[in-house]
Short mmCIF file of C-alpha atoms in Angstrom, two decimals:
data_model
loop_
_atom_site.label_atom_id
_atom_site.label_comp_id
_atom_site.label_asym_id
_atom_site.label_seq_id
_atom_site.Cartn_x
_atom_site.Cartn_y
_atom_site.Cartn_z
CA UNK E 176 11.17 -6.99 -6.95
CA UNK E 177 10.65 -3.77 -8.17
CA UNK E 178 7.36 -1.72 -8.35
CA UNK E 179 6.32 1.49 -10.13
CA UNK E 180 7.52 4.30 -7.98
CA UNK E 181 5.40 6.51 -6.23
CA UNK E 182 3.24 8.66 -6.06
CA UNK E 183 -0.03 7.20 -7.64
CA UNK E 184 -3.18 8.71 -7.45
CA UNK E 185 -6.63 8.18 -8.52
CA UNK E 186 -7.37 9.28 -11.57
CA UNK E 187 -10.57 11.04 -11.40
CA UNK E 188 -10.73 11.91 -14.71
CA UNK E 189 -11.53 8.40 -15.39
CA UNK E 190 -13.25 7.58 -12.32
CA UNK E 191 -17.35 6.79 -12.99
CA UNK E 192 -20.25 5.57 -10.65
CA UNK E 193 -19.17 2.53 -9.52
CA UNK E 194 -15.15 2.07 -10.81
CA UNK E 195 -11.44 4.03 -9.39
CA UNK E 196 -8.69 3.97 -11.32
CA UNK E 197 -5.34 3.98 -9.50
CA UNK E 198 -2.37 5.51 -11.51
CA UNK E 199 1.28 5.74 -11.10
CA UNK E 200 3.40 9.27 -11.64
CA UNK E 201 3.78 8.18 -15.26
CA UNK E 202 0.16 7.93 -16.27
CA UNK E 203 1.05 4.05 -15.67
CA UNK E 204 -2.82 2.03 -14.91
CA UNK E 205 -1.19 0.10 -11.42
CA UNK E 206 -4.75 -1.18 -10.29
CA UNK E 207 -8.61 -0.76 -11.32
CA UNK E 208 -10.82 -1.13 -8.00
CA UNK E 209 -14.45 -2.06 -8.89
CA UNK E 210 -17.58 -1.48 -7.18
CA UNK E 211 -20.42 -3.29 -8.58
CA UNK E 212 -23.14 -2.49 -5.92
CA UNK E 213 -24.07 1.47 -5.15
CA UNK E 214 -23.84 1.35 -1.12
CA UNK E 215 -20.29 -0.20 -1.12
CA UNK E 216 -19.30 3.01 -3.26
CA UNK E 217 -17.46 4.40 -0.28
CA UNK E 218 -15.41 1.40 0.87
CA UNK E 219 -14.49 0.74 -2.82
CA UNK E 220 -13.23 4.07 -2.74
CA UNK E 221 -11.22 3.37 0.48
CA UNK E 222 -9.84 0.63 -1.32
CA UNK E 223 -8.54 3.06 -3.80
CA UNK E 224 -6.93 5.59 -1.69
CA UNK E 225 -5.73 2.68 0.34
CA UNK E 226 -3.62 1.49 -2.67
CA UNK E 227 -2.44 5.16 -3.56
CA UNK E 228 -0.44 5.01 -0.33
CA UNK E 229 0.95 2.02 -0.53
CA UNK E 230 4.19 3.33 -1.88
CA UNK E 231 4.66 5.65 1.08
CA UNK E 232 3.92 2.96 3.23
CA UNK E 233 6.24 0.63 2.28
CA UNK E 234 9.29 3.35 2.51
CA UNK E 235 7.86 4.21 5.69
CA UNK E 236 8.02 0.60 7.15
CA UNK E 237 11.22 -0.24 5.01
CA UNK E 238 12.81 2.68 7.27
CA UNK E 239 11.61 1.27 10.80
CA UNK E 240 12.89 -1.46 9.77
CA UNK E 241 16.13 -1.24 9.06
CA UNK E 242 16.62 1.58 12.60
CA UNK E 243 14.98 -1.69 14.23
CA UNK E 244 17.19 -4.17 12.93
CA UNK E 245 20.43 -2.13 12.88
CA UNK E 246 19.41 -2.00 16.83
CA UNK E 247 18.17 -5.42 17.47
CA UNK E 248 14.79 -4.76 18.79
CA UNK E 249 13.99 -5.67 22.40
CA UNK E 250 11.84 -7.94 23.11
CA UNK E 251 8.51 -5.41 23.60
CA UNK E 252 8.97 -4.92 19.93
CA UNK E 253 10.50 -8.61 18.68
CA UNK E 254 6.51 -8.88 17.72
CA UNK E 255 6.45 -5.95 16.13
CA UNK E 256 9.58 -6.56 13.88
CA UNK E 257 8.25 -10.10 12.99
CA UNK E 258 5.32 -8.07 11.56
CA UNK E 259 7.51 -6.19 9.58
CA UNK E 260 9.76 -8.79 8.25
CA UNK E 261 6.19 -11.03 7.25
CA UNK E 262 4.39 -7.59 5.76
CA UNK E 263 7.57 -6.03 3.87
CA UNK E 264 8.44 -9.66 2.10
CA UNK E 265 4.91 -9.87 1.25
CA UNK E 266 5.24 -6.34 -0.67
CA UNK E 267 8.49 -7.62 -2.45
CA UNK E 268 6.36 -10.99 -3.55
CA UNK E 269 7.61 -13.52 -0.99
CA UNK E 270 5.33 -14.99 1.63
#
């Protein structure tokens, strides 16, 4: 599965009371993030930023992963890479 590459950002340009926009490095619309009530403004925005890194995060996991897997991970952090291996086939559409 591929995804628009990062970065993305939040377009403030378009960004009003209540609505974020999240866009990708070629003016590409990946997500709208709506608030409809006024005092859940800031966790709506959260939301926003929270999908701008997503990109970053993934690579960032994707690499701990494979340094944990090319190592076979103890078992401290077996839990750990089972997290990893659930989270990062989640990102590439699996379950």
């Amino acid at each position: 599965m591929k995804f628009t590459p990062g970065p993305w950002e939040v377009d403030r340009r378009r960004m009003d009371l209540h609505d974020f926009v999240v866009k990708g490095d070629d003016d590409c619309e990946i997500a709208y993030v709506d608030c409809y009530e006024v005092e859940n403004i800031k966790e709506t925005q959260a939301n926003a930023h929270l999908i701008v890194a997503a990109p970053d995060m993934y690579a960032a996991l994707k690499e701990v992963f494979e340094l944990l897997e090319e190592h076979e991970p103890n078992w401290y952090l077996r839990g750990h890479y089972n997290r990893m291996t659930k989270a990062l086939a989640k990102a590439e559409g699996g379950e």
